[in-house]
Amino acid sequence: MGTQLGHVYRQLTFKPKPLPPDIRLDGQTAIVTGASAGGLGFEATKELAAHGLAQLILAVRHIAAWIKNLEVTRAKTGHESNVQVNHLGTAHLSLLLPPILRATAAHTSRPARLTVVASEAHFWTLFSERHAPSILQRLDEESSFKPGDMERYNTSKLLNILWTRGLSSRVAAEKNGSSGTAAVTINAVNPGFCASTLEQGGHCLTDAACRHGDQQGAYISEQEVKAVSGFVTSVEGERAQKRLWDETIALFQELDPFLDLGNLLEA
């Protein structure tokens, strides 16, 4: 798992399956980010809608928005674009959602879901920025960017995995009433490498969002729970995960001194 040769093999031999017809989403609401026309998110929305959603919210930055992975660009915030879109934007939204998800879980008596789109590419980054005094500051420095390869994109997907694990560990203890089940289920999914217009990639997203409810902080690939990279579960990886969490939270609190993390992350 995780080698590029293995990735190619799985791409050629595995075909994602659509949601079974008996999975119904009647009365439920879904928010899908990155759901611009032609993207994987948009393909996922079509499948979710077909299973009876009551409300479907498409959260789109711009209908033609995309990142140049291979050259240095900066978001309006000043941060490097891969880090801003794939990590900081995702992390900020994920911090704002738990109170809403907890309320939903209490109302429906079943866990609410938060699914982060990661990638098998998290196996393939050297992540040398972890050795810097500040991970996020180093990622923003142009000298850390390697034009012409996918290293920065791969790193941003590793940040997705580290953040998902950190966030899920902080909400895992929250239970839904007397049922004893988790109030909020948070997992990461690898959609595979595919052309954005292929609905099969969307099947991976909907599978992760609607199934695997007994998992928490899991990495779902080929519609099954799989092991993350060895680095993620190593002592060094756990240290990097904590540093990334602390640096990200500090950045958000600097931008918004009134951000109440106690309210966001605790029942």
PDB file of N, CA and C in Angstrom, residues 4 7 66-71 80 82 86 119-127 129 144-158 193:
ATOM      1  N   GLN A   4       4.052   3.907  -5.604  1.00  0.00           N
ATOM      2  CA  GLN A   4       3.486   4.426  -6.843  1.00  0.00           C
ATOM      3  C   GLN A   4       3.178   3.302  -7.827  1.00  0.00           C
ATOM      4  N   HIS A   7      -0.014   1.899  -6.720  1.00  0.00           N
ATOM      5  CA  HIS A   7      -1.073   2.844  -7.068  1.00  0.00           C
ATOM      6  C   HIS A   7      -1.533   2.627  -8.501  1.00  0.00           C
ATOM      7  N   TRP A  66      -9.042  26.663  -9.593  1.00  0.00           N
ATOM      8  CA  TRP A  66      -8.167  25.494  -9.547  1.00  0.00           C
ATOM      9  C   TRP A  66      -6.785  25.952  -9.124  1.00  0.00           C
ATOM     10  N   ILE A  67      -5.961  25.018  -8.751  1.00  0.00           N
ATOM     11  CA  ILE A  67      -4.622  25.333  -8.276  1.00  0.00           C
ATOM     12  C   ILE A  67      -3.597  24.873  -9.308  1.00  0.00           C
ATOM     13  N   LYS A  68      -2.572  25.691  -9.562  1.00  0.00           N
ATOM     14  CA  LYS A  68      -1.430  25.271 -10.360  1.00  0.00           C
ATOM     15  C   LYS A  68      -0.478  24.546  -9.360  1.00  0.00           C
ATOM     16  N   ASN A  69      -0.517  23.203  -9.357  1.00  0.00           N
ATOM     17  CA  ASN A  69       0.335  22.411  -8.450  1.00  0.00           C
ATOM     18  C   ASN A  69       1.811  22.467  -8.787  1.00  0.00           C
ATOM     19  N   LEU A  70       2.083  22.895  -9.877  1.00  0.00           N
ATOM     20  CA  LEU A  70       3.469  22.768 -10.370  1.00  0.00           C
ATOM     21  C   LEU A  70       4.233  24.082 -10.368  1.00  0.00           C
ATOM     22  N   GLU A  71       3.581  25.172  -9.954  1.00  0.00           N
ATOM     23  CA  GLU A  71       4.312  26.432  -9.873  1.00  0.00           C
ATOM     24  C   GLU A  71       3.823  27.230  -8.668  1.00  0.00           C
ATOM     25  N   GLU A  80       0.766  30.079   0.469  1.00  0.00           N
ATOM     26  CA  GLU A  80       0.941  29.281  -0.744  1.00  0.00           C
ATOM     27  C   GLU A  80      -0.368  28.564  -1.050  1.00  0.00           C
ATOM     28  N   ASN A  82      -1.562  25.736  -2.501  1.00  0.00           N
ATOM     29  CA  ASN A  82      -1.878  24.362  -2.112  1.00  0.00           C
ATOM     30  C   ASN A  82      -2.175  24.264  -0.627  1.00  0.00           C
ATOM     31  N   ASN A  86      -5.970  23.349   0.301  1.00  0.00           N
ATOM     32  CA  ASN A  86      -6.088  21.965   0.759  1.00  0.00           C
ATOM     33  C   ASN A  86      -6.021  21.817   2.275  1.00  0.00           C
ATOM     34  N   SER A 119      -5.587  11.917  -0.101  1.00  0.00           N
ATOM     35  CA  SER A 119      -5.055  11.268  -1.294  1.00  0.00           C
ATOM     36  C   SER A 119      -3.986  10.257  -0.903  1.00  0.00           C
ATOM     37  N   GLU A 120      -3.832   9.243  -1.744  1.00  0.00           N
ATOM     38  CA  GLU A 120      -2.722   8.315  -1.557  1.00  0.00           C
ATOM     39  C   GLU A 120      -1.386   9.024  -1.728  1.00  0.00           C
ATOM     40  N   ALA A 121      -1.412  10.212  -2.329  1.00  0.00           N
ATOM     41  CA  ALA A 121      -0.187  10.993  -2.512  1.00  0.00           C
ATOM     42  C   ALA A 121       0.484  11.338  -1.192  1.00  0.00           C
ATOM     43  N   HIS A 122      -0.250  11.193  -0.064  1.00  0.00           N
ATOM     44  CA  HIS A 122       0.385  11.503   1.224  1.00  0.00           C
ATOM     45  C   HIS A 122       1.518  10.536   1.545  1.00  0.00           C
ATOM     46  N   PHE A 123       1.547   9.377   0.870  1.00  0.00           N
ATOM     47  CA  PHE A 123       2.645   8.432   1.040  1.00  0.00           C
ATOM     48  C   PHE A 123       3.932   8.932   0.378  1.00  0.00           C
ATOM     49  N   TRP A 124       3.838   9.843  -0.566  1.00  0.00           N
ATOM     50  CA  TRP A 124       4.939  10.104  -1.484  1.00  0.00           C
ATOM     51  C   TRP A 124       5.688  11.407  -1.236  1.00  0.00           C
ATOM     52  N   THR A 125       5.444  12.061  -0.139  1.00  0.00           N
ATOM     53  CA  THR A 125       6.128  13.320   0.138  1.00  0.00           C
ATOM     54  C   THR A 125       7.251  13.126   1.150  1.00  0.00           C
ATOM     55  N   LEU A 126       8.345  13.850   0.958  1.00  0.00           N
ATOM     56  CA  LEU A 126       9.444  13.828   1.921  1.00  0.00           C
ATOM     57  C   LEU A 126       9.117  14.672   3.146  1.00  0.00           C
ATOM     58  N   PHE A 127       8.257  15.678   2.975  1.00  0.00           N
ATOM     59  CA  PHE A 127       7.823  16.564   4.049  1.00  0.00           C
ATOM     60  C   PHE A 127       9.012  17.097   4.859  1.00  0.00           C
ATOM     61  N   GLU A 129       9.720  20.014   5.382  1.00  0.00           N
ATOM     62  CA  GLU A 129       9.338  21.212   6.135  1.00  0.00           C
ATOM     63  C   GLU A 129       9.095  20.929   7.620  1.00  0.00           C
ATOM     64  N   SER A 144      11.033  26.869  -0.436  1.00  0.00           N
ATOM     65  CA  SER A 144      10.631  25.507  -0.076  1.00  0.00           C
ATOM     66  C   SER A 144       9.887  24.816  -1.206  1.00  0.00           C
ATOM     67  N   PHE A 145       9.492  25.572  -2.221  1.00  0.00           N
ATOM     68  CA  PHE A 145       8.678  25.042  -3.315  1.00  0.00           C
ATOM     69  C   PHE A 145       9.584  24.480  -4.406  1.00  0.00           C
ATOM     70  N   LYS A 146       9.235  23.331  -4.941  1.00  0.00           N
ATOM     71  CA  LYS A 146      10.007  22.695  -6.007  1.00  0.00           C
ATOM     72  C   LYS A 146       9.210  22.762  -7.303  1.00  0.00           C
ATOM     73  N   PRO A 147       9.455  23.787  -8.135  1.00  0.00           N
ATOM     74  CA  PRO A 147       8.687  23.933  -9.369  1.00  0.00           C
ATOM     75  C   PRO A 147       8.835  22.712 -10.273  1.00  0.00           C
ATOM     76  N   GLY A 148       7.735  22.330 -10.893  1.00  0.00           N
ATOM     77  CA  GLY A 148       7.795  21.262 -11.879  1.00  0.00           C
ATOM     78  C   GLY A 148       7.483  19.877 -11.364  1.00  0.00           C
ATOM     79  N   ASP A 149       7.313  19.703 -10.034  1.00  0.00           N
ATOM     80  CA  ASP A 149       6.921  18.384  -9.541  1.00  0.00           C
ATOM     81  C   ASP A 149       5.725  18.514  -8.599  1.00  0.00           C
ATOM     82  N   MET A 150       5.267  17.389  -8.105  1.00  0.00           N
ATOM     83  CA  MET A 150       4.037  17.353  -7.319  1.00  0.00           C
ATOM     84  C   MET A 150       4.292  17.346  -5.814  1.00  0.00           C
ATOM     85  N   GLU A 151       5.511  17.640  -5.396  1.00  0.00           N
ATOM     86  CA  GLU A 151       5.865  17.533  -3.987  1.00  0.00           C
ATOM     87  C   GLU A 151       4.951  18.362  -3.083  1.00  0.00           C
ATOM     88  N   ARG A 152       4.673  19.618  -3.466  1.00  0.00           N
ATOM     89  CA  ARG A 152       3.859  20.453  -2.593  1.00  0.00           C
ATOM     90  C   ARG A 152       2.421  19.940  -2.498  1.00  0.00           C
ATOM     91  N   TYR A 153       1.864  19.490  -3.623  1.00  0.00           N
ATOM     92  CA  TYR A 153       0.523  18.908  -3.580  1.00  0.00           C
ATOM     93  C   TYR A 153       0.519  17.682  -2.672  1.00  0.00           C
ATOM     94  N   ASN A 154       1.510  16.808  -2.837  1.00  0.00           N
ATOM     95  CA  ASN A 154       1.587  15.608  -2.004  1.00  0.00           C
ATOM     96  C   ASN A 154       1.673  15.966  -0.525  1.00  0.00           C
ATOM     97  N   THR A 155       2.463  16.996  -0.226  1.00  0.00           N
ATOM     98  CA  THR A 155       2.587  17.439   1.163  1.00  0.00           C
ATOM     99  C   THR A 155       1.253  17.950   1.699  1.00  0.00           C
ATOM    100  N   SER A 156       0.540  18.715   0.886  1.00  0.00           N
ATOM    101  CA  SER A 156      -0.751  19.250   1.341  1.00  0.00           C
ATOM    102  C   SER A 156      -1.734  18.122   1.641  1.00  0.00           C
ATOM    103  N   LYS A 157      -1.636  17.025   0.923  1.00  0.00           N
ATOM    104  CA  LYS A 157      -2.514  15.884   1.185  1.00  0.00           C
ATOM    105  C   LYS A 157      -2.099  15.143   2.461  1.00  0.00           C
ATOM    106  N   LEU A 158      -0.801  15.165   2.779  1.00  0.00           N
ATOM    107  CA  LEU A 158      -0.358  14.631   4.063  1.00  0.00           C
ATOM    108  C   LEU A 158      -0.901  15.494   5.201  1.00  0.00           C
ATOM    109  N   PHE A 193      -6.626   8.533  -8.399  1.00  0.00           N
ATOM    110  CA  PHE A 193      -6.230   9.459  -9.457  1.00  0.00           C
ATOM    111  C   PHE A 193      -7.115   9.209 -10.666  1.00  0.00           C
TER     112      PHE A 193
END
